[in-house]
Coordinates of C-alpha atoms and ligand atoms in Angstrom, one line a residue:
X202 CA 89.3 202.3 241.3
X203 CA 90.0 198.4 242.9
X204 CA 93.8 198.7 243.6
X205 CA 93.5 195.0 244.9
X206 CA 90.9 192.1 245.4
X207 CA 89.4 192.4 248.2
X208 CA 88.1 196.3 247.3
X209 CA 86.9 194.4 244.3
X210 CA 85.1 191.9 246.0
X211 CA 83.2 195.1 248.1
X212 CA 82.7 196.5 245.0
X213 CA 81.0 193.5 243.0
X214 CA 79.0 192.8 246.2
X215 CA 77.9 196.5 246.9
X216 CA 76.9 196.6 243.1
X217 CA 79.4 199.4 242.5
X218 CA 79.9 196.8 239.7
X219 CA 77.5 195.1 238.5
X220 CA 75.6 193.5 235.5
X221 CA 76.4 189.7 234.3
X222 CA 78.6 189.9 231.7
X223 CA 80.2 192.9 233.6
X224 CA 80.8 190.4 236.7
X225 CA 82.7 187.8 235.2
X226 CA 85.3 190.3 233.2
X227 CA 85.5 192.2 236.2
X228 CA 85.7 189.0 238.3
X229 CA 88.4 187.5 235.5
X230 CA 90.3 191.1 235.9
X231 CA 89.9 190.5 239.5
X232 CA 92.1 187.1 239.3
X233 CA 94.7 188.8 237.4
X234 CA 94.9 191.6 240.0
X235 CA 95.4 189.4 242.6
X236 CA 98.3 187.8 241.2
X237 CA 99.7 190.8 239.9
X238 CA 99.6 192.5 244.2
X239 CA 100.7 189.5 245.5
X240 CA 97.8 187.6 247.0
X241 CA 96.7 184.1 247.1
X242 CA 95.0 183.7 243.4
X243 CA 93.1 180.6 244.7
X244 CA 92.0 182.4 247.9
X245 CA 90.9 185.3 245.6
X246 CA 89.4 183.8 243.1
X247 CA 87.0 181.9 245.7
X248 CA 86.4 185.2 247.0
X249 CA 85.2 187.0 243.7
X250 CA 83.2 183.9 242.5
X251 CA 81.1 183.9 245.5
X252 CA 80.7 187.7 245.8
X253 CA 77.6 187.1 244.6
X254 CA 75.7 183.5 243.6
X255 CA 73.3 184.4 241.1
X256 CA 75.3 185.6 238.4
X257 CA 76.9 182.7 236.5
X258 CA 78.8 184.8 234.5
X259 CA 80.9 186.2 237.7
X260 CA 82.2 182.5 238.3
X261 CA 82.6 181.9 234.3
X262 CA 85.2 184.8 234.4
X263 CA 87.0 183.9 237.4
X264 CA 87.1 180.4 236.5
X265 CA 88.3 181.7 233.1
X266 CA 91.4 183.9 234.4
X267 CA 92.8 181.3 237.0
X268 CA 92.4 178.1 234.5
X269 CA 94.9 180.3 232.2
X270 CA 97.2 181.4 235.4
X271 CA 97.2 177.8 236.6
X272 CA 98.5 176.5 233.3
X273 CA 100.8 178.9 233.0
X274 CA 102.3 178.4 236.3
X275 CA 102.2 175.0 235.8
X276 CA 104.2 175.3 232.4
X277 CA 106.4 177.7 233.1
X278 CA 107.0 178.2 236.8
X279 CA 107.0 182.0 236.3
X280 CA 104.5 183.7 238.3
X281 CA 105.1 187.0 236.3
X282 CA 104.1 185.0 233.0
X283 CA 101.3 183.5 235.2
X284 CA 100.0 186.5 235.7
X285 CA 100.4 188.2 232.0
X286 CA 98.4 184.8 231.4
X287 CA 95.3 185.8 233.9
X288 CA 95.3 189.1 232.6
X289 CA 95.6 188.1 228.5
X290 CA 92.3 185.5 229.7
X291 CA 90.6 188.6 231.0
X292 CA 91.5 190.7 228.0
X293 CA 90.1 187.8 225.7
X294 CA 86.8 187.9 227.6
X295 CA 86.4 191.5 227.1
X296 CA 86.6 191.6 224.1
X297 CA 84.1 188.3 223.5
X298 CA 82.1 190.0 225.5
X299 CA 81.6 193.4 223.3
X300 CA 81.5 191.2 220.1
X301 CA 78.8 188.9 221.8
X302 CA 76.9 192.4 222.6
X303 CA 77.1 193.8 218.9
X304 CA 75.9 189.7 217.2
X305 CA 73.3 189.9 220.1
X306 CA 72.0 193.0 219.5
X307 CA 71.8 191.8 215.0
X308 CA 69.9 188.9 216.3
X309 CA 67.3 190.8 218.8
X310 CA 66.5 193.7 216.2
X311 CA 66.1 191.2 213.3
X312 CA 63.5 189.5 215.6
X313 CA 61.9 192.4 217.2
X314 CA 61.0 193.3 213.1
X315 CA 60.1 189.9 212.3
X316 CA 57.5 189.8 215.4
X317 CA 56.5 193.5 215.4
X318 CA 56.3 194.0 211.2
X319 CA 54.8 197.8 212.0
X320 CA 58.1 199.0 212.9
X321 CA 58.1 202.2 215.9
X322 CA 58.3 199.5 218.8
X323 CA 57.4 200.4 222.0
X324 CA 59.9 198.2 224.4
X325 CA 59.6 197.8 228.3
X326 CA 62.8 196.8 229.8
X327 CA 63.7 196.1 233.5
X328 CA 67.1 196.5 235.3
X329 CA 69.7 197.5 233.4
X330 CA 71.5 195.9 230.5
X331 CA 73.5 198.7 228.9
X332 CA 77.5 199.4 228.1
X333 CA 77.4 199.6 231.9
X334 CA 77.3 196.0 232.2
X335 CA 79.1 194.7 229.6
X336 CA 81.8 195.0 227.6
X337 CA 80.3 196.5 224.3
X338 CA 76.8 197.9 224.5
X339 CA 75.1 195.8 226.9
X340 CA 72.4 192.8 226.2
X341 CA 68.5 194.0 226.3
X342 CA 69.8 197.6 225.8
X343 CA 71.6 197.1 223.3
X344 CA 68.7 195.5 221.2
X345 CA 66.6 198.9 222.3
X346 CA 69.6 201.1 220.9
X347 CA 70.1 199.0 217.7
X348 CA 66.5 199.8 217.2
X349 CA 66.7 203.4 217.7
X350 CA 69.5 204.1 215.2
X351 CA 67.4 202.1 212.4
X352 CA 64.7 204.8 213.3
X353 CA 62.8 201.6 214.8
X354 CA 62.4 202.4 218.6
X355 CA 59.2 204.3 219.2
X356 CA 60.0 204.3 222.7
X357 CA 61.6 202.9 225.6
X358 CA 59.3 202.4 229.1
X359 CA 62.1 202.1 232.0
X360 CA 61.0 200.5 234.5
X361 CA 63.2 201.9 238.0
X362 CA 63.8 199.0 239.2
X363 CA 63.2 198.9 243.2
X364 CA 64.9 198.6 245.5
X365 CA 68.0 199.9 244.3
X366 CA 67.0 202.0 241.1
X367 CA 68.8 200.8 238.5
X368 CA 66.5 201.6 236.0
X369 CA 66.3 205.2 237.2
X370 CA 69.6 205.7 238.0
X371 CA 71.3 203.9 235.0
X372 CA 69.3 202.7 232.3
X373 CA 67.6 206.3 231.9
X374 CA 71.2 207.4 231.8
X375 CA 72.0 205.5 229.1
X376 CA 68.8 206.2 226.6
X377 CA 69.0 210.1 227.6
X378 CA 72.4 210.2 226.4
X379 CA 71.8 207.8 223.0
X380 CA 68.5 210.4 222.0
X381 CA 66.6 207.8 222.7
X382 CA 63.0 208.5 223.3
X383 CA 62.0 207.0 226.6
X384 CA 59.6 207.3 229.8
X385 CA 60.0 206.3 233.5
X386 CA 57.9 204.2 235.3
X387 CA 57.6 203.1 238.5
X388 CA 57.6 198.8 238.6
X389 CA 53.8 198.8 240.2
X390 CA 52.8 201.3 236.9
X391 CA 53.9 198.6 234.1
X392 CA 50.6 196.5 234.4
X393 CA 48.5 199.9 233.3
X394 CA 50.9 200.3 230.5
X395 CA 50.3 196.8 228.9
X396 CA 46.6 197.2 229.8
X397 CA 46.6 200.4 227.8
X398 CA 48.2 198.6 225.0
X399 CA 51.0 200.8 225.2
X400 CA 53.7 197.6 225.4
X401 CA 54.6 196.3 222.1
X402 CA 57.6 193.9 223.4
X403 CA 59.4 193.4 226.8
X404 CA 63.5 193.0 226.9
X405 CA 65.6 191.9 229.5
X406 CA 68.6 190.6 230.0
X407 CA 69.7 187.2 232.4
X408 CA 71.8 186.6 235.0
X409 CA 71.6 182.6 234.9
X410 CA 69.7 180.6 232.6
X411 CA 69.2 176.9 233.9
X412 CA 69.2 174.2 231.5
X413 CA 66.0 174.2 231.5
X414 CA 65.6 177.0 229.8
X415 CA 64.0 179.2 233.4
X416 CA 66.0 182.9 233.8
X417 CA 67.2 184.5 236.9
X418 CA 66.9 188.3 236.3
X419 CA 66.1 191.0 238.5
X420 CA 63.4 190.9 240.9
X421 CA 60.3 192.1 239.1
X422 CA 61.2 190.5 235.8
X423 CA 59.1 187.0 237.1
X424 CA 55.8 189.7 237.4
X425 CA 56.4 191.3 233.7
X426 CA 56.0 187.8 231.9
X427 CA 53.1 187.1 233.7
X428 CA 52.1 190.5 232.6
X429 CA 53.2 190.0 229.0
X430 CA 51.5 186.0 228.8
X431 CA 48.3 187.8 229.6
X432 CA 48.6 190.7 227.1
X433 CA 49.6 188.5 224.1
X434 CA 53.1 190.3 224.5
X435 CA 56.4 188.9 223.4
X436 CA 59.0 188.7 226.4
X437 CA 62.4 188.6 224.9
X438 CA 65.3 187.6 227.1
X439 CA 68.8 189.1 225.7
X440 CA 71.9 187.4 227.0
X441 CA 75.4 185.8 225.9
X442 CA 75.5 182.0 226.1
X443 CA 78.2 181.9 229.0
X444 CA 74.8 182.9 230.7
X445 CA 73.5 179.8 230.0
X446 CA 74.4 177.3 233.0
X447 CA 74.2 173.7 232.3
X448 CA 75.1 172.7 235.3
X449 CA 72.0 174.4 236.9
X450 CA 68.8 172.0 235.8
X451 CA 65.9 173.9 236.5
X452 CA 64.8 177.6 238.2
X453 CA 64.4 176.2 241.6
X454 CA 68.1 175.1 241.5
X455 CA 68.9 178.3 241.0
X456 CA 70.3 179.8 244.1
X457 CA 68.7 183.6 244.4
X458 CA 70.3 186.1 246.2
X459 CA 68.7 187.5 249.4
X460 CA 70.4 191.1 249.9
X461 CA 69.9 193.6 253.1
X462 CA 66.8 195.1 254.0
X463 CA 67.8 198.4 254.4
X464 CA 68.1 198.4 250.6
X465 CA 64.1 198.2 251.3
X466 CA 63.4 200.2 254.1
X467 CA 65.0 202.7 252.9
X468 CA 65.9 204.8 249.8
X469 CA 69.8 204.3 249.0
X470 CA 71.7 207.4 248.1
X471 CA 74.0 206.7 245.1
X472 CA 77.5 205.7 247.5
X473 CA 77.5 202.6 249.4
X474 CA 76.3 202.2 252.1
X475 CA 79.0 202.7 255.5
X476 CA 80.6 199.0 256.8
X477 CA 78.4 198.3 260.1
X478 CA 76.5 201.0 260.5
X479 CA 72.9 200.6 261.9
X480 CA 71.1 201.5 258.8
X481 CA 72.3 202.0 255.0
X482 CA 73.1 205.7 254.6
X483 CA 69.8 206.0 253.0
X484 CA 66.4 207.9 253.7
X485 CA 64.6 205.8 256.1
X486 CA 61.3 204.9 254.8
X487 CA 59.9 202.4 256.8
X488 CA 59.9 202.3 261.0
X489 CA 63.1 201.0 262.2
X490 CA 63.0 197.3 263.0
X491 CA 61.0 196.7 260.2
X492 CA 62.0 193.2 258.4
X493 CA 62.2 193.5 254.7
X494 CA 62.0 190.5 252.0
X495 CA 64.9 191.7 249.3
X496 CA 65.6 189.1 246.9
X497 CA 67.8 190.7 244.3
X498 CA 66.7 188.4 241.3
X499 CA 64.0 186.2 240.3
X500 CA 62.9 183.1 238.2
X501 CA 60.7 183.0 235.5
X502 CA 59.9 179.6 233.4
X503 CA 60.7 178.6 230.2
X504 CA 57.1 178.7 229.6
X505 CA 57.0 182.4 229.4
X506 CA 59.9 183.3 227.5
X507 CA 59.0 183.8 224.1
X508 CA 62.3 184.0 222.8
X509 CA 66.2 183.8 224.3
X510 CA 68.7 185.7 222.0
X511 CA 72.6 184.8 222.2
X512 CA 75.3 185.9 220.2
X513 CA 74.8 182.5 218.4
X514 CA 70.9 183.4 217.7
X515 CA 67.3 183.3 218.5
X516 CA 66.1 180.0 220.3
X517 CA 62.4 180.3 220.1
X518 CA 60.6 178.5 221.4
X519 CA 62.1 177.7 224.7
X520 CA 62.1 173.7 224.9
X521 CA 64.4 171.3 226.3
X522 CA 66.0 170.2 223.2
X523 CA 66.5 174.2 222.2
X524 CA 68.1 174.0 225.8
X525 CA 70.2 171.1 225.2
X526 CA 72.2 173.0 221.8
X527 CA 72.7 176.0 224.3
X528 CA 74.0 174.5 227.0
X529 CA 76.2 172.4 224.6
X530 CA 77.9 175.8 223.1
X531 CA 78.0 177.0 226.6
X532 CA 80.2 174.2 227.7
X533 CA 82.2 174.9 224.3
X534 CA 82.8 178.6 225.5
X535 CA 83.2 177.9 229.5
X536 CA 85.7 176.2 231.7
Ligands
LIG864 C1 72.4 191.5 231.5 S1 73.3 191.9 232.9 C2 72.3 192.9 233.7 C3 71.5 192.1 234.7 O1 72.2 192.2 236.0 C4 71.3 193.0 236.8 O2 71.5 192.6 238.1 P1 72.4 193.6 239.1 O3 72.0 195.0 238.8 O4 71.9 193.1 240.5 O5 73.8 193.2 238.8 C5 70.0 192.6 236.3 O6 69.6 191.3 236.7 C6 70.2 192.7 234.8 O7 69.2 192.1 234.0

């Protein structure tokens, strides 16, 4: 439980809370907490938005909660109604949020039938984008569990998600406990899987899409496009449109977050890891000293996407003009 900004900032950048649309109401709830304890709201707010730089979403809701405490203040004077104002703003995205999740996951089943007619999809999915990171059902998942309840989900491959497991740890989670039928993979098995035709879609979710139409997702989402171009495979990318940046032109303006390497070198052990010591609380795996490359997300171009599903709809395919009217409602919906 954050009792006060700065444990939130830990929090959001030791991924005890994570998931895009989960950063930016937790990062809008995290404006409101601040002025509710006391501290500088500017000073926090700067703090949670840079927690961590990939997720648009994360500044989205700060930017959100302190536009609302800012104009309250600025009316009123009142720093108590400034900071009913911040938390009413992070109220208002949580609940967008869940009825973006329910219109997304309408949208992403009605095309899953329209480009798989057979029905019993088979659907690969990275990461995870479940009610764990969001504030209704999630984004990809929630497509894969719309599916399931319309007796449509043949079954779900979950990729675990190295280095830090989320697909094991979390998105298993969430199928086992929706009846789900689903399998476990490791990331290096999904290539055998589509070469065994045993991948009817892919669906992931986004944590910045630049107006160009490229997505940052989890590392290891780039590799599954590549995977899915080859194999004739649609690969679906689920996400609201305050994911959409239009102030981001292209992938390789996207900045990508490099994280420790002890999330590599060694297997993490569910609790964070302990504030400056020499390793991260995990099982060492690798000699120590050894350098690890660990960069949390990755890019893949608009080229590859067959299909980007908002709350708004299916953009399909993925051209600059089909860019342009996303990034136009993003600017409607984001400060
Ligand atoms: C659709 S939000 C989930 C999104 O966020 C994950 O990253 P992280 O676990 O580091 O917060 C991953 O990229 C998922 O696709």
């Amino acid at each position: 439980m954050c009792t006060d900004a700065p444990a939130l900032v830990e929090a959001i950048r030791s991924l005890a809370v994570r998931g895009a649309p989960l950063l930016g109401i937790a990062g809008a709830y995290g404006v409101a907490l601040a002025a509710a304890r006391g501290f500088d709201v500017e000073d926090a707010a700067e703090a949670l938005a840079a927690a961590r730089p990939t997720a648009v979403n994360l500044t989205v809701g700060v930017r959100r909660a302190r536009a609302a405490y800012r104009a309250e203040l600025e009316r009123s004077g009142d720093r108590e109604q400034a900071e009913r104002a911040a938390l009413a703003a992070a109220r208002a995205l949580h609940r967008e949020d869940a009825e973006a999740s329910t219109r997304m996951a309408a949208h992403g089943l009605a095309l899953l039938d329209e480009l798989l007619p057979g029905g019993g999809h088979r659907i690969l999915t990275h990461c995870n984008t479940g009610s764990l990171v969001s504030g209704g059902r999630g984004t990809a998942f929630a497509v894969a569990l719309a599916a399931h309840r319309k007796g449509r989900l043949r079954r779900l491959w979950v990729d675990e998600t190295r280095p830090l497991l989320q697909g094991a740890r979390l998105t298993a989670y969430e199928a086992a406990r929706s009846g789900m039928a689903y399998t476990l993979l490791t990331d290096n098995a999904a290539g055998s899987l589509f070469a065994a035709g045993e991948v009817d879609a892919v669906l992931v979710g986004a944590d910045r899409i630049a107006a160009d139409g490229s997505v940052a997702n989890k590392v290891g989402t780039y590799p599954l496009a590549v995977l899915a171009r080859y194999h004739h495979v649609p690969f679906v990318v689920v996400a609201p449109v305050t994911t959409v940046d239009p102030d981001t032109p292209d992938g390789a303006s996207i900045e990508v977050e490099q994280r420790a390497g002890h999330e590599v070198t060694e297997i993490m052990a569910p609790q964070a890891p302990v504030a400056g010591a020499e390793t991260g609380g995990g099982i060492v795996v690798a000699p120590l000293g050894t350098q690890a490359y660990n960069p949390a997300f990755d890019v893949t171009p608009p080229g590859l996407v067959t299909a980007i599903v908002t709350e708004e709809g299916v953009v399909s395919p993925v051209t600059a003009d089909a860019l342009t009217v996303l990034c136009d409602r993003s600017r409607q919906v984001t400060i």
